[in-house]
């Protein structure tokens, strides 16, 4: 009944001009299990970045009750709002939802642009849900989103404010999209695979089965050569670094042992040499000075000679030549003692 009522409200709001549904884009019908949480994205047009955004609940927009605004957020454990002016999307997150919260909610901008959706809180399993509303991928690679559902109907994968893929394969903004329905552990799952991701594929999407939609945000991170090389090195050579470190440690141990012994030997040699030098210096200090005194020989070892100086008459000259123990004469050397006596002759 709710889908038909929602269609009638769309027509009524459009005809009466009570809602500018063309100004903001979002999903139309979401299902959440009791006690669960959900984030609703609201895409607005260029030029509305500086306007206040707010979230209200009620059957008609002019009579709805404002729950939260971007310019005056009140402390709340179950409701929050955030505005990204770069992507022109403001999001509303609701937590710990209870059955009484079910109803119509509005994405609104103060310039008059609005759109609405129906939120149904279900006991037990929701009609359509995902394991994670925020998925991260890498440029050039792929991401997978599992959309679990209980209802029946056509299925598709769409970008918020953009086009949709309604067949098993397609393309969205340069990324390849593959849709596959499977039955796993009694659950019906629509597997969405986006491959060959590009940076521009970052944004809000939603999967739909029948009249239910579930928003999903995909973040594509840039792939760098450094990241790829680091990942490959860590993956393929995980144990190489550890082995290399072990070999280096073993080599250091082998080198340190002989080096340590060499240091000990050198130190011991220096100590011994120092002790020997001290002993030698001490011995030289204690020994009396080496003096040699030549005793006077007997007169038999001394030769006397006298004569007149031919140049100076009346003068007596005398030379004393020490006799050697042997008959051979030798030249006087330092240390030999020579005795001489000179007397003046009277004329």
Short mmCIF file of C-alpha atoms in Angstrom, two decimals:
data_model
loop_
_atom_site.label_atom_id
_atom_site.label_comp_id
_atom_site.label_asym_id
_atom_site.label_seq_id
_atom_site.Cartn_x
_atom_site.Cartn_y
_atom_site.Cartn_z
CA UNK A 1 0.00 0.00 0.00
CA UNK A 2 2.86 2.34 0.87
CA UNK A 3 4.31 2.47 -2.71
CA UNK A 4 0.98 3.51 -4.20
CA UNK A 5 0.43 6.09 -1.48
CA UNK A 6 3.91 7.44 -2.11
CA UNK A 7 3.17 7.83 -5.82
CA UNK A 8 -0.04 9.69 -5.08
CA UNK A 9 1.82 12.01 -2.70
CA UNK A 10 4.43 12.74 -5.38
CA UNK A 11 1.69 13.79 -7.79
CA UNK A 12 -0.17 15.76 -5.13
CA UNK A 13 2.92 17.63 -3.94
CA UNK A 14 3.93 18.45 -7.49
CA UNK A 15 0.51 19.74 -8.50
CA UNK A 16 -0.02 21.82 -5.37
CA UNK A 17 3.51 23.25 -5.51
CA UNK A 18 4.09 22.36 -1.88
CA UNK A 19 7.39 20.69 -2.64
CA UNK A 20 10.27 21.61 -4.90
CA UNK A 21 11.14 17.95 -5.49
CA UNK A 22 13.31 18.92 -8.45
CA UNK A 23 15.82 20.76 -6.22
CA UNK A 24 17.20 17.84 -4.11
CA UNK A 25 17.76 14.15 -4.90
CA UNK A 26 17.67 11.18 -2.54
CA UNK A 27 16.21 7.66 -2.28
CA UNK A 28 12.46 7.26 -2.03
CA UNK A 29 11.90 4.29 0.32
CA UNK A 30 14.30 2.69 2.79
CA UNK A 31 13.83 -0.13 5.29
CA UNK A 32 15.74 -0.44 8.57
CA UNK A 33 15.54 -3.13 11.24
CA UNK A 34 14.47 -2.11 14.71
CA UNK A 35 17.43 -0.79 16.69
CA UNK A 36 19.46 -0.33 13.52
CA UNK A 37 21.03 2.75 11.93
CA UNK A 38 21.04 4.38 8.51
CA UNK A 39 22.62 7.35 6.71
CA UNK A 40 20.52 9.22 4.15
CA UNK A 41 22.32 11.33 1.49
CA UNK A 42 20.65 14.45 0.07
CA UNK A 43 22.18 15.81 -3.16
CA UNK A 44 21.47 19.50 -3.85
CA UNK A 45 22.12 21.73 -6.85
CA UNK A 46 25.00 24.08 -7.51
CA UNK A 47 24.42 27.47 -5.92
CA UNK A 48 22.98 26.11 -2.68
CA UNK A 49 26.33 25.55 -0.95
CA UNK A 50 25.95 28.50 1.44
CA UNK A 51 22.33 27.86 2.32
CA UNK A 52 21.29 26.12 5.53
CA UNK A 53 20.18 22.50 5.18
CA UNK A 54 17.81 20.75 7.54
CA UNK A 55 15.90 17.51 8.14
CA UNK A 56 12.27 17.39 9.14
CA UNK A 57 9.53 14.81 9.52
CA UNK A 58 5.86 14.99 8.61
CA UNK A 59 3.29 14.11 6.03
CA UNK A 60 3.36 17.54 4.36
CA UNK A 61 6.45 19.69 4.09
CA UNK A 62 4.84 22.95 5.29
CA UNK A 63 3.65 21.16 8.40
CA UNK A 64 6.75 19.04 9.05
CA UNK A 65 8.73 19.28 12.25
CA UNK A 66 12.37 20.29 11.91
CA UNK A 67 14.58 17.77 13.69
CA UNK A 68 18.07 19.10 12.97
CA UNK A 69 19.79 21.91 11.02
CA UNK A 70 23.34 22.46 9.78
CA UNK A 71 23.59 25.88 11.46
CA UNK A 72 22.39 24.82 14.91
CA UNK A 73 22.99 21.19 15.68
CA UNK A 74 21.61 20.16 19.03
CA UNK A 75 23.24 17.39 21.02
CA UNK A 76 21.53 14.14 20.11
CA UNK A 77 22.42 10.49 20.58
CA UNK A 78 20.42 9.30 17.62
CA UNK A 79 20.50 12.10 15.01
CA UNK A 80 23.28 14.04 13.24
CA UNK A 81 23.69 16.08 10.05
CA UNK A 82 26.76 16.98 7.94
CA UNK A 83 27.15 19.10 4.80
CA UNK A 84 29.86 18.53 2.19
CA UNK A 85 29.84 21.61 0.00
CA UNK A 86 32.46 20.12 -2.32
CA UNK A 87 30.27 17.23 -3.41
CA UNK A 88 27.06 19.18 -2.67
CA UNK A 89 25.69 16.38 -0.50
CA UNK A 90 24.42 16.71 3.05
CA UNK A 91 23.85 13.53 5.00
CA UNK A 92 21.59 12.68 7.91
CA UNK A 93 22.44 9.74 10.18
CA UNK A 94 19.81 8.16 12.41
CA UNK A 95 20.74 5.58 15.04
CA UNK A 96 18.89 3.10 17.25
CA UNK A 97 15.67 3.46 15.26
CA UNK A 98 12.43 2.34 16.87
CA UNK A 99 9.11 1.31 15.34
CA UNK A 100 7.49 4.65 16.12
CA UNK A 101 9.99 6.51 13.92
CA UNK A 102 8.54 5.10 10.69
CA UNK A 103 7.12 7.81 8.44
CA UNK A 104 7.95 10.54 5.93
CA UNK A 105 11.10 12.65 6.18
CA UNK A 106 12.29 15.62 4.19
CA UNK A 107 15.66 16.77 2.84
CA UNK A 108 15.33 20.56 2.75
CA UNK A 109 17.41 23.59 1.76
CA UNK A 110 16.48 27.06 2.98
CA UNK A 111 16.28 28.35 -0.58
CA UNK A 112 13.11 26.24 -0.97
CA UNK A 113 14.50 23.05 -2.57
CA UNK A 114 13.14 19.90 -0.91
CA UNK A 115 12.51 16.22 -1.46
CA UNK A 116 11.11 13.48 0.75
CA UNK A 117 11.40 9.75 1.42
CA UNK A 118 9.60 7.12 3.40
CA UNK A 119 11.45 5.34 6.21
CA UNK A 120 10.04 2.05 7.48
CA UNK A 121 11.40 0.42 10.65
CA UNK A 122 10.84 -3.33 10.57
CA UNK A 123 10.79 -5.90 13.34
CA UNK A 124 13.42 -8.48 12.57
CA UNK A 125 15.22 -8.38 9.23
CA UNK A 126 14.83 -5.32 7.03
CA UNK A 127 13.39 -5.69 3.53
CA UNK A 128 16.66 -4.49 1.90
CA UNK A 129 19.96 -3.87 3.66
CA UNK A 130 23.73 -3.94 3.15
CA UNK A 131 26.49 -5.10 5.47
CA UNK A 132 28.27 -1.74 5.22
CA UNK A 133 27.05 1.59 3.92
CA UNK A 134 30.60 2.86 3.38
CA UNK A 135 32.91 0.91 1.07
CA UNK A 136 36.49 1.77 0.07
CA UNK A 137 38.29 0.80 -3.15
CA UNK A 138 41.53 1.58 -4.99
CA UNK A 139 41.84 3.24 -8.37
CA UNK A 140 42.04 0.64 -11.14
CA UNK A 141 40.74 -2.15 -8.91
CA UNK A 142 37.22 -3.25 -7.89
CA UNK A 143 34.76 -3.20 -5.00
CA UNK A 144 31.87 -5.49 -4.15
CA UNK A 145 28.60 -4.59 -2.41
CA UNK A 146 26.20 -7.25 -1.16
CA UNK A 147 22.59 -6.08 -1.18
CA UNK A 148 20.53 -8.49 0.93
CA UNK A 149 16.78 -8.46 0.23
CA UNK A 150 13.54 -10.21 1.19
CA UNK A 151 11.11 -8.58 -1.20
CA UNK A 152 10.74 -9.24 -4.91
CA UNK A 153 10.86 -7.06 -8.01
CA UNK A 154 13.30 -5.64 -10.48
CA UNK A 155 16.77 -4.79 -9.30
CA UNK A 156 19.21 -2.08 -10.34
CA UNK A 157 22.31 -0.18 -9.24
CA UNK A 158 22.23 3.61 -9.55
CA UNK A 159 24.36 6.62 -8.80
CA UNK A 160 22.69 9.30 -6.72
CA UNK A 161 21.61 12.01 -9.13
CA UNK A 162 22.97 10.00 -12.09
CA UNK A 163 22.17 7.01 -14.28
CA UNK A 164 21.42 3.36 -13.40
CA UNK A 165 22.49 -0.14 -14.48
CA UNK A 166 19.39 -2.33 -14.75
CA UNK A 167 20.89 -5.31 -16.55
CA UNK A 168 23.46 -7.83 -15.43
CA UNK A 169 26.31 -5.76 -16.87
CA UNK A 170 26.74 -2.07 -17.59
CA UNK A 171 28.89 1.00 -17.10
CA UNK A 172 28.74 3.94 -14.71
CA UNK A 173 31.08 6.89 -15.22
CA UNK A 174 33.78 4.71 -16.75
CA UNK A 175 33.55 1.87 -14.23
CA UNK A 176 32.31 -1.56 -15.26
CA UNK A 177 29.29 -2.82 -13.29
CA UNK A 178 28.18 -6.43 -12.90
CA UNK A 179 24.98 -7.47 -11.12
CA UNK A 180 24.40 -11.02 -9.97
CA UNK A 181 21.60 -12.58 -7.92
CA UNK A 182 22.45 -15.55 -5.73
CA UNK A 183 20.94 -17.54 -2.86
CA UNK A 184 23.41 -17.97 0.01
CA UNK A 185 22.51 -19.64 3.33
CA UNK A 186 18.83 -19.12 2.64
CA UNK A 187 19.36 -15.40 1.95
CA UNK A 188 18.72 -13.67 -1.32
CA UNK A 189 21.66 -11.46 -2.27
CA UNK A 190 22.27 -9.14 -5.17
CA UNK A 191 26.06 -8.85 -5.64
CA UNK A 192 27.19 -5.58 -7.18
CA UNK A 193 30.76 -5.50 -8.50
CA UNK A 194 32.31 -2.28 -9.75
CA UNK A 195 35.67 -2.78 -11.46
CA UNK A 196 38.22 -0.55 -13.22
CA UNK A 197 37.49 2.13 -10.65
CA UNK A 198 38.40 5.74 -11.26
CA UNK A 199 38.73 8.63 -8.86
CA UNK A 200 35.55 10.18 -10.23
CA UNK A 201 33.61 7.08 -9.13
CA UNK A 202 33.77 8.31 -5.53
CA UNK A 203 30.26 9.18 -4.40
CA UNK A 204 26.85 7.94 -3.26
CA UNK A 205 25.07 5.04 -4.96
CA UNK A 206 22.03 2.97 -4.14
CA UNK A 207 20.89 -0.54 -4.88
CA UNK A 208 17.19 -1.16 -5.47
CA UNK A 209 15.02 -4.27 -5.40
CA UNK A 210 11.36 -3.63 -6.12
CA UNK A 211 10.29 -0.43 -4.36
CA UNK A 212 13.09 -0.43 -1.75
CA UNK A 213 16.42 1.35 -2.05
CA UNK A 214 19.55 1.31 0.11
CA UNK A 215 22.20 4.07 -0.22
CA UNK A 216 25.89 3.09 -0.28
CA UNK A 217 28.90 5.40 -0.36
CA UNK A 218 31.99 4.30 -2.33
CA UNK A 219 35.35 5.97 -1.76
CA UNK A 220 38.05 5.43 -4.39
CA UNK A 221 41.60 6.04 -3.18
CA UNK A 222 44.40 6.94 -5.54
CA UNK A 223 46.81 4.15 -6.38
CA UNK A 224 50.49 5.13 -6.18
CA UNK A 225 53.61 3.27 -7.32
CA UNK A 226 55.07 3.51 -3.82
CA UNK A 227 52.03 1.86 -2.28
CA UNK A 228 52.06 -0.91 -4.89
CA UNK A 229 55.78 -1.57 -4.47
CA UNK A 230 55.49 -1.56 -0.69
CA UNK A 231 52.57 -3.96 -0.76
CA UNK A 232 54.35 -6.31 -3.18
CA UNK A 233 57.56 -6.24 -1.16
CA UNK A 234 55.80 -6.94 2.10
CA UNK A 235 53.72 -9.70 0.57
CA UNK A 236 56.39 -11.56 -1.41
CA UNK A 237 59.39 -10.94 0.83
CA UNK A 238 57.82 -11.09 4.23
CA UNK A 239 60.49 -13.38 5.67
CA UNK A 240 63.48 -12.09 3.71
CA UNK A 241 64.14 -9.14 5.99
CA UNK A 242 64.06 -11.32 9.08
CA UNK A 243 66.52 -13.82 7.56
CA UNK A 244 68.80 -11.00 6.46
CA UNK A 245 68.82 -9.55 9.96
CA UNK A 246 69.64 -12.96 11.43
CA UNK A 247 72.60 -13.35 9.04
CA UNK A 248 73.88 -9.88 9.89
CA UNK A 249 73.67 -10.62 13.63
CA UNK A 250 75.55 -13.92 13.18
CA UNK A 251 78.26 -12.17 11.16
CA UNK A 252 78.63 -9.49 13.82
CA UNK A 253 79.07 -12.15 16.51
CA UNK A 254 81.76 -13.91 14.43
CA UNK A 255 83.63 -10.64 13.90
CA UNK A 256 83.33 -9.38 17.44
CA UNK A 257 84.97 -12.43 19.05
CA UNK A 258 88.39 -12.13 17.29
CA UNK A 259 88.26 -8.33 17.55
CA UNK A 260 87.71 -8.61 21.30
CA UNK A 261 90.63 -11.06 21.64
CA UNK A 262 92.86 -8.76 19.59
CA UNK A 263 92.02 -5.81 21.83
CA UNK A 264 92.84 -7.89 24.94
CA UNK A 265 96.21 -9.00 23.48
CA UNK A 266 97.15 -5.44 22.51
CA UNK A 267 96.20 -4.12 25.93
CA UNK A 268 98.21 -6.86 27.68
CA UNK A 269 101.26 -6.19 25.49
CA UNK A 270 101.13 -2.48 26.27
CA UNK A 271 100.93 -3.19 30.00
CA UNK A 272 103.94 -5.54 29.89
CA UNK A 273 106.01 -3.06 27.85
CA UNK A 274 105.16 -0.33 30.30
CA UNK A 275 106.26 -2.43 33.28
CA UNK A 276 109.56 -3.37 31.56
CA UNK A 277 110.26 0.27 30.79
CA UNK A 278 109.65 1.22 34.42
CA UNK A 279 112.00 -1.52 35.68
CA UNK A 280 114.74 -0.43 33.28
CA UNK A 281 114.42 3.21 34.31
CA UNK A 282 114.54 2.24 37.99
CA UNK A 283 117.67 0.12 37.52
CA UNK A 284 119.45 2.87 35.62
CA UNK A 285 118.55 5.33 38.37
CA UNK A 286 119.91 3.13 41.20
CA UNK A 287 123.32 2.42 39.44
CA UNK A 288 126.22 4.88 40.47
CA UNK A 289 127.71 7.02 37.72
CA UNK A 290 130.42 5.22 35.68
CA UNK A 291 133.72 7.11 36.31
CA UNK A 292 137.10 5.78 35.50
CA UNK A 293 140.22 7.08 37.27
CA UNK A 294 143.52 6.09 35.94
CA UNK A 295 146.03 5.62 38.72
CA UNK A 296 149.41 7.08 38.38
CA UNK A 297 151.95 4.58 37.15
CA UNK A 298 155.26 4.17 38.71
CA UNK A 299 158.05 6.22 37.53
CA UNK A 300 159.22 3.33 35.47
CA UNK A 301 156.29 3.97 33.18
CA UNK A 302 157.14 7.66 32.71
CA UNK A 303 159.92 8.95 30.40
CA UNK A 304 161.51 12.27 31.04
CA UNK A 305 163.41 14.31 28.44
CA UNK A 306 164.99 17.74 28.59
CA UNK A 307 166.55 20.06 26.06
CA UNK A 308 167.01 23.59 24.89
CA UNK A 309 164.55 25.31 22.75
CA UNK A 310 166.49 26.11 19.59
CA UNK A 311 164.45 29.21 18.92
CA UNK A 312 164.46 30.58 22.49
CA UNK A 313 167.94 30.17 24.13
CA UNK A 314 168.06 29.84 27.79
CA UNK A 315 164.63 28.21 27.92
CA UNK A 316 164.25 24.68 29.03
CA UNK A 317 161.64 22.53 27.56
CA UNK A 318 160.56 19.17 28.81
CA UNK A 319 158.29 16.53 27.46
CA UNK A 320 156.90 13.60 29.34
CA UNK A 321 155.79 10.55 27.43
CA UNK A 322 153.96 7.81 29.30
CA UNK A 323 155.38 4.36 28.78
CA UNK A 324 153.14 1.56 27.75
CA UNK A 325 153.22 -1.89 29.12
CA UNK A 326 154.29 -2.97 25.69
CA UNK A 327 157.26 -1.67 23.76
CA UNK A 328 155.20 -0.38 20.86
CA UNK A 329 154.31 3.29 21.08
CA UNK A 330 150.90 4.65 20.40
CA UNK A 331 149.42 8.09 20.04
CA UNK A 332 148.05 9.79 23.10
CA UNK A 333 144.38 9.32 23.54
CA UNK A 334 141.89 11.24 25.62
CA UNK A 335 142.22 10.09 29.18
CA UNK A 336 146.02 9.63 29.14
CA UNK A 337 147.78 11.70 31.80
CA UNK A 338 150.88 13.71 30.78
CA UNK A 339 153.12 15.28 33.37
CA UNK A 340 155.42 18.20 32.43
CA UNK A 341 157.75 20.41 34.39
CA UNK A 342 159.36 23.49 32.95
CA UNK A 343 162.20 25.43 34.68
CA UNK A 344 163.83 28.66 33.64
CA UNK A 345 167.69 28.50 33.09
CA UNK A 346 169.79 31.37 34.23
CA UNK A 347 172.19 32.82 31.78
#
